Amino acid sequence: MPAGSGQPASTGQPAPTGQSAAAEGGSGAGVAVPGTGRHVRVVLVDDHRMFRTGVQAEIGQTDRTGVEVVGEAPDVDQAVSVITSTRPEVVLLDVHLPGGGGVEVLRRCSALMADAEQPVRFLALSVSDAAEDVIGVIRGGARGYVTKTITGSDLVDSIFRVQEGDAVFSPRLAGFVLDAFASTDAPPVDEDLDRLTQREREVLRLIARGYAYKEIAKQLYISVKTVESHVSAVLRKLQLSNRHELTRWATARRLV
């Protein structure tokens, strides 16, 4: 699966956003796929439709991989709704989402994660390899964190490992988690980033990804004028002059 866009050559079709691709009442466990001996029901949560399409095409051929994609969502509210209605065994969760991010999805699905009989487990799948993102979602309850540079076969393997209760990390990221939980000290605080509100951080990341103001407004369900106000606040707080400097600042901190 290529880095960044994560869009492999696609011949499959994704499940409709906010809907289950399985039969109604698909909260029960699926039947093992002949030839694989295993089966897992998965929901994809990512704000990029093209990426979801690529992942669906790469891993969602159930007769080959054993992975059944039962739903998709592009933001926090739809993610919680789809996860609650389909009760998948594993959720592939992007870290940066409109509506509060992956951590907010985890918070609102905490009861599903704690269900002893049918737990919903989360595997973060993100372009970000920033320590604060990794540690944030793991503390929120995710069972693992892999980056979008992962291959399709490795992603399938990671999904099944998480389904079985294992913790799964891309090699470089495991060190972040070990360091964070081995120490009783609080993780280092980026004082500049800490000045920003959660919404300002969301706008910052989208600006750094190259989104236009209108696209950001659509992603976050706010007006263009509100986006402009947030960008002005971010530039002022970080003492930057324009969006190009802002992009360099965010990239240097691996926030994109």
PDB file of N, CA, C and O in Angstrom, residues 192-208 216 220 222 226-238 246 249-250 255:
ATOM      1  N   ASP A 192       4.467  25.397  22.219  1.00  0.00           N
ATOM      2  CA  ASP A 192       3.836  26.103  21.099  1.00  0.00           C
ATOM      3  C   ASP A 192       2.534  25.419  20.704  1.00  0.00           C
ATOM      4  O   ASP A 192       1.492  26.079  20.557  1.00  0.00           O
ATOM      5  N   LEU A 193       2.576  24.105  20.541  1.00  0.00           N
ATOM      6  CA  LEU A 193       1.375  23.370  20.155  1.00  0.00           C
ATOM      7  C   LEU A 193       0.320  23.445  21.247  1.00  0.00           C
ATOM      8  O   LEU A 193      -0.881  23.483  20.960  1.00  0.00           O
ATOM      9  N   ASP A 194       0.744  23.475  22.479  1.00  0.00           N
ATOM     10  CA  ASP A 194      -0.182  23.493  23.600  1.00  0.00           C
ATOM     11  C   ASP A 194      -0.990  24.790  23.654  1.00  0.00           C
ATOM     12  O   ASP A 194      -2.030  24.850  24.321  1.00  0.00           O
ATOM     13  N   ARG A 195      -0.532  25.811  22.963  1.00  0.00           N
ATOM     14  CA  ARG A 195      -1.275  27.090  22.927  1.00  0.00           C
ATOM     15  C   ARG A 195      -2.531  26.985  22.061  1.00  0.00           C
ATOM     16  O   ARG A 195      -3.438  27.813  22.180  1.00  0.00           O
ATOM     17  N   LEU A 196      -2.567  25.991  21.194  1.00  0.00           N
ATOM     18  CA  LEU A 196      -3.670  25.880  20.246  1.00  0.00           C
ATOM     19  C   LEU A 196      -4.813  25.062  20.828  1.00  0.00           C
ATOM     20  O   LEU A 196      -4.596  24.091  21.550  1.00  0.00           O
ATOM     21  N   THR A 197      -6.036  25.449  20.476  1.00  0.00           N
ATOM     22  CA  THR A 197      -7.198  24.653  20.852  1.00  0.00           C
ATOM     23  C   THR A 197      -7.266  23.419  19.955  1.00  0.00           C
ATOM     24  O   THR A 197      -6.562  23.326  18.941  1.00  0.00           O
ATOM     25  N   GLN A 198      -8.136  22.474  20.322  1.00  0.00           N
ATOM     26  CA  GLN A 198      -8.292  21.262  19.511  1.00  0.00           C
ATOM     27  C   GLN A 198      -8.730  21.611  18.093  1.00  0.00           C
ATOM     28  O   GLN A 198      -8.225  21.055  17.116  1.00  0.00           O
ATOM     29  N   ARG A 199      -9.664  22.542  17.956  1.00  0.00           N
ATOM     30  CA  ARG A 199     -10.133  22.940  16.628  1.00  0.00           C
ATOM     31  C   ARG A 199      -9.023  23.613  15.832  1.00  0.00           C
ATOM     32  O   ARG A 199      -8.864  23.356  14.628  1.00  0.00           O
ATOM     33  N   GLU A 200      -8.222  24.442  16.482  1.00  0.00           N
ATOM     34  CA  GLU A 200      -7.112  25.092  15.790  1.00  0.00           C
ATOM     35  C   GLU A 200      -6.092  24.063  15.311  1.00  0.00           C
ATOM     36  O   GLU A 200      -5.517  24.207  14.239  1.00  0.00           O
ATOM     37  N   ARG A 201      -5.902  22.995  16.080  1.00  0.00           N
ATOM     38  CA  ARG A 201      -4.982  21.937  15.652  1.00  0.00           C
ATOM     39  C   ARG A 201      -5.529  21.216  14.423  1.00  0.00           C
ATOM     40  O   ARG A 201      -4.764  20.858  13.509  1.00  0.00           O
ATOM     41  N   GLU A 202      -6.834  20.986  14.400  1.00  0.00           N
ATOM     42  CA  GLU A 202      -7.444  20.327  13.240  1.00  0.00           C
ATOM     43  C   GLU A 202      -7.260  21.181  11.990  1.00  0.00           C
ATOM     44  O   GLU A 202      -6.904  20.674  10.919  1.00  0.00           O
ATOM     45  N   VAL A 203      -7.501  22.491  12.121  1.00  0.00           N
ATOM     46  CA  VAL A 203      -7.328  23.403  10.988  1.00  0.00           C
ATOM     47  C   VAL A 203      -5.861  23.444  10.566  1.00  0.00           C
ATOM     48  O   VAL A 203      -5.538  23.411   9.367  1.00  0.00           O
ATOM     49  N   LEU A 204      -4.967  23.495  11.536  1.00  0.00           N
ATOM     50  CA  LEU A 204      -3.535  23.503  11.251  1.00  0.00           C
ATOM     51  C   LEU A 204      -3.125  22.300  10.412  1.00  0.00           C
ATOM     52  O   LEU A 204      -2.418  22.430   9.401  1.00  0.00           O
ATOM     53  N   ARG A 205      -3.573  21.124  10.813  1.00  0.00           N
ATOM     54  CA  ARG A 205      -3.192  19.914  10.092  1.00  0.00           C
ATOM     55  C   ARG A 205      -3.733  19.915   8.661  1.00  0.00           C
ATOM     56  O   ARG A 205      -3.055  19.493   7.731  1.00  0.00           O
ATOM     57  N   LEU A 206      -4.967  20.373   8.498  1.00  0.00           N
ATOM     58  CA  LEU A 206      -5.555  20.390   7.153  1.00  0.00           C
ATOM     59  C   LEU A 206      -4.868  21.427   6.258  1.00  0.00           C
ATOM     60  O   LEU A 206      -4.652  21.183   5.068  1.00  0.00           O
ATOM     61  N   ILE A 207      -4.522  22.570   6.825  1.00  0.00           N
ATOM     62  CA  ILE A 207      -3.773  23.581   6.072  1.00  0.00           C
ATOM     63  C   ILE A 207      -2.437  22.993   5.633  1.00  0.00           C
ATOM     64  O   ILE A 207      -2.005  23.124   4.485  1.00  0.00           O
ATOM     65  N   ALA A 208      -1.766  22.316   6.571  1.00  0.00           N
ATOM     66  CA  ALA A 208      -0.456  21.740   6.267  1.00  0.00           C
ATOM     67  C   ALA A 208      -0.554  20.636   5.218  1.00  0.00           C
ATOM     68  O   ALA A 208       0.407  20.366   4.499  1.00  0.00           O
ATOM     69  N   ILE A 216     -11.531  22.820   3.896  1.00  0.00           N
ATOM     70  CA  ILE A 216     -11.451  22.686   5.355  1.00  0.00           C
ATOM     71  C   ILE A 216     -12.820  22.938   5.975  1.00  0.00           C
ATOM     72  O   ILE A 216     -13.262  22.209   6.879  1.00  0.00           O
ATOM     73  N   LEU A 220     -14.787  20.139   8.290  1.00  0.00           N
ATOM     74  CA  LEU A 220     -15.041  20.375   9.715  1.00  0.00           C
ATOM     75  C   LEU A 220     -16.451  20.893   9.992  1.00  0.00           C
ATOM     76  O   LEU A 220     -16.779  21.190  11.144  1.00  0.00           O
ATOM     77  N   ILE A 222     -17.825  23.778   9.266  1.00  0.00           N
ATOM     78  CA  ILE A 222     -17.822  25.157   9.741  1.00  0.00           C
ATOM     79  C   ILE A 222     -17.774  26.065   8.521  1.00  0.00           C
ATOM     80  O   ILE A 222     -17.583  25.602   7.394  1.00  0.00           O
ATOM     81  N   THR A 226     -15.069  31.161   9.515  1.00  0.00           N
ATOM     82  CA  THR A 226     -14.569  30.570  10.762  1.00  0.00           C
ATOM     83  C   THR A 226     -13.198  29.947  10.543  1.00  0.00           C
ATOM     84  O   THR A 226     -12.312  30.046  11.403  1.00  0.00           O
ATOM     85  N   VAL A 227     -13.005  29.300   9.394  1.00  0.00           N
ATOM     86  CA  VAL A 227     -11.687  28.752   9.066  1.00  0.00           C
ATOM     87  C   VAL A 227     -10.650  29.864   9.042  1.00  0.00           C
ATOM     88  O   VAL A 227      -9.553  29.733   9.615  1.00  0.00           O
ATOM     89  N   GLU A 228     -10.986  30.975   8.393  1.00  0.00           N
ATOM     90  CA  GLU A 228     -10.058  32.106   8.318  1.00  0.00           C
ATOM     91  C   GLU A 228      -9.699  32.614   9.709  1.00  0.00           C
ATOM     92  O   GLU A 228      -8.536  32.948   9.986  1.00  0.00           O
ATOM     93  N   SER A 229     -10.694  32.663  10.586  1.00  0.00           N
ATOM     94  CA  SER A 229     -10.446  33.120  11.957  1.00  0.00           C
ATOM     95  C   SER A 229      -9.504  32.181  12.694  1.00  0.00           C
ATOM     96  O   SER A 229      -8.593  32.620  13.415  1.00  0.00           O
ATOM     97  N   HIS A 230      -9.717  30.864  12.499  1.00  0.00           N
ATOM     98  CA  HIS A 230      -8.837  29.886  13.147  1.00  0.00           C
ATOM     99  C   HIS A 230      -7.413  29.992  12.618  1.00  0.00           C
ATOM    100  O   HIS A 230      -6.445  29.913  13.388  1.00  0.00           O
ATOM    101  N   VAL A 231      -7.265  30.153  11.297  1.00  0.00           N
ATOM    102  CA  VAL A 231      -5.926  30.268  10.706  1.00  0.00           C
ATOM    103  C   VAL A 231      -5.222  31.515  11.250  1.00  0.00           C
ATOM    104  O   VAL A 231      -4.033  31.456  11.605  1.00  0.00           O
ATOM    105  N   SER A 232      -5.949  32.620  11.343  1.00  0.00           N
ATOM    106  CA  SER A 232      -5.360  33.852  11.883  1.00  0.00           C
ATOM    107  C   SER A 232      -4.904  33.645  13.319  1.00  0.00           C
ATOM    108  O   SER A 232      -3.817  34.095  13.719  1.00  0.00           O
ATOM    109  N   ALA A 233      -5.714  32.940  14.100  1.00  0.00           N
ATOM    110  CA  ALA A 233      -5.360  32.674  15.496  1.00  0.00           C
ATOM    111  C   ALA A 233      -4.120  31.791  15.588  1.00  0.00           C
ATOM    112  O   ALA A 233      -3.236  32.029  16.426  1.00  0.00           O
ATOM    113  N   VAL A 234      -4.047  30.776  14.725  1.00  0.00           N
ATOM    114  CA  VAL A 234      -2.886  29.879  14.733  1.00  0.00           C
ATOM    115  C   VAL A 234      -1.619  30.641  14.368  1.00  0.00           C
ATOM    116  O   VAL A 234      -0.576  30.506  15.027  1.00  0.00           O
ATOM    117  N   LEU A 235      -1.687  31.445  13.308  1.00  0.00           N
ATOM    118  CA  LEU A 235      -0.524  32.227  12.886  1.00  0.00           C
ATOM    119  C   LEU A 235      -0.068  33.178  13.991  1.00  0.00           C
ATOM    120  O   LEU A 235       1.131  33.322  14.250  1.00  0.00           O
ATOM    121  N   ARG A 236      -1.041  33.780  14.649  1.00  0.00           N
ATOM    122  CA  ARG A 236      -0.703  34.726  15.730  1.00  0.00           C
ATOM    123  C   ARG A 236      -0.047  33.996  16.905  1.00  0.00           C
ATOM    124  O   ARG A 236       0.996  34.428  17.413  1.00  0.00           O
ATOM    125  N   LYS A 237      -0.632  32.889  17.330  1.00  0.00           N
ATOM    126  CA  LYS A 237      -0.115  32.165  18.493  1.00  0.00           C
ATOM    127  C   LYS A 237       1.266  31.567  18.229  1.00  0.00           C
ATOM    128  O   LYS A 237       2.096  31.481  19.139  1.00  0.00           O
ATOM    129  N   LEU A 238       1.495  31.140  16.992  1.00  0.00           N
ATOM    130  CA  LEU A 238       2.777  30.517  16.661  1.00  0.00           C
ATOM    131  C   LEU A 238       3.784  31.527  16.116  1.00  0.00           C
ATOM    132  O   LEU A 238       4.919  31.155  15.803  1.00  0.00           O
ATOM    133  N   LEU A 246       3.529  28.033   8.134  1.00  0.00           N
ATOM    134  CA  LEU A 246       2.736  27.142   8.982  1.00  0.00           C
ATOM    135  C   LEU A 246       2.931  25.687   8.559  1.00  0.00           C
ATOM    136  O   LEU A 246       3.085  24.794   9.401  1.00  0.00           O
ATOM    137  N   TRP A 249       6.267  24.484   9.685  1.00  0.00           N
ATOM    138  CA  TRP A 249       6.252  24.291  11.140  1.00  0.00           C
ATOM    139  C   TRP A 249       5.588  22.960  11.487  1.00  0.00           C
ATOM    140  O   TRP A 249       6.093  22.194  12.313  1.00  0.00           O
ATOM    141  N   ALA A 250       4.447  22.671  10.876  1.00  0.00           N
ATOM    142  CA  ALA A 250       3.712  21.439  11.163  1.00  0.00           C
ATOM    143  C   ALA A 250       4.482  20.214  10.686  1.00  0.00           C
ATOM    144  O   ALA A 250       4.523  19.178  11.366  1.00  0.00           O
ATOM    145  N   LEU A 255       3.214  16.672  12.274  1.00  0.00           N
ATOM    146  CA  LEU A 255       1.794  16.784  12.586  1.00  0.00           C
ATOM    147  C   LEU A 255       0.923  16.550  11.376  1.00  0.00           C
ATOM    148  O   LEU A 255      -0.309  16.479  11.496  1.00  0.00           O
TER     149      LEU A 255
END
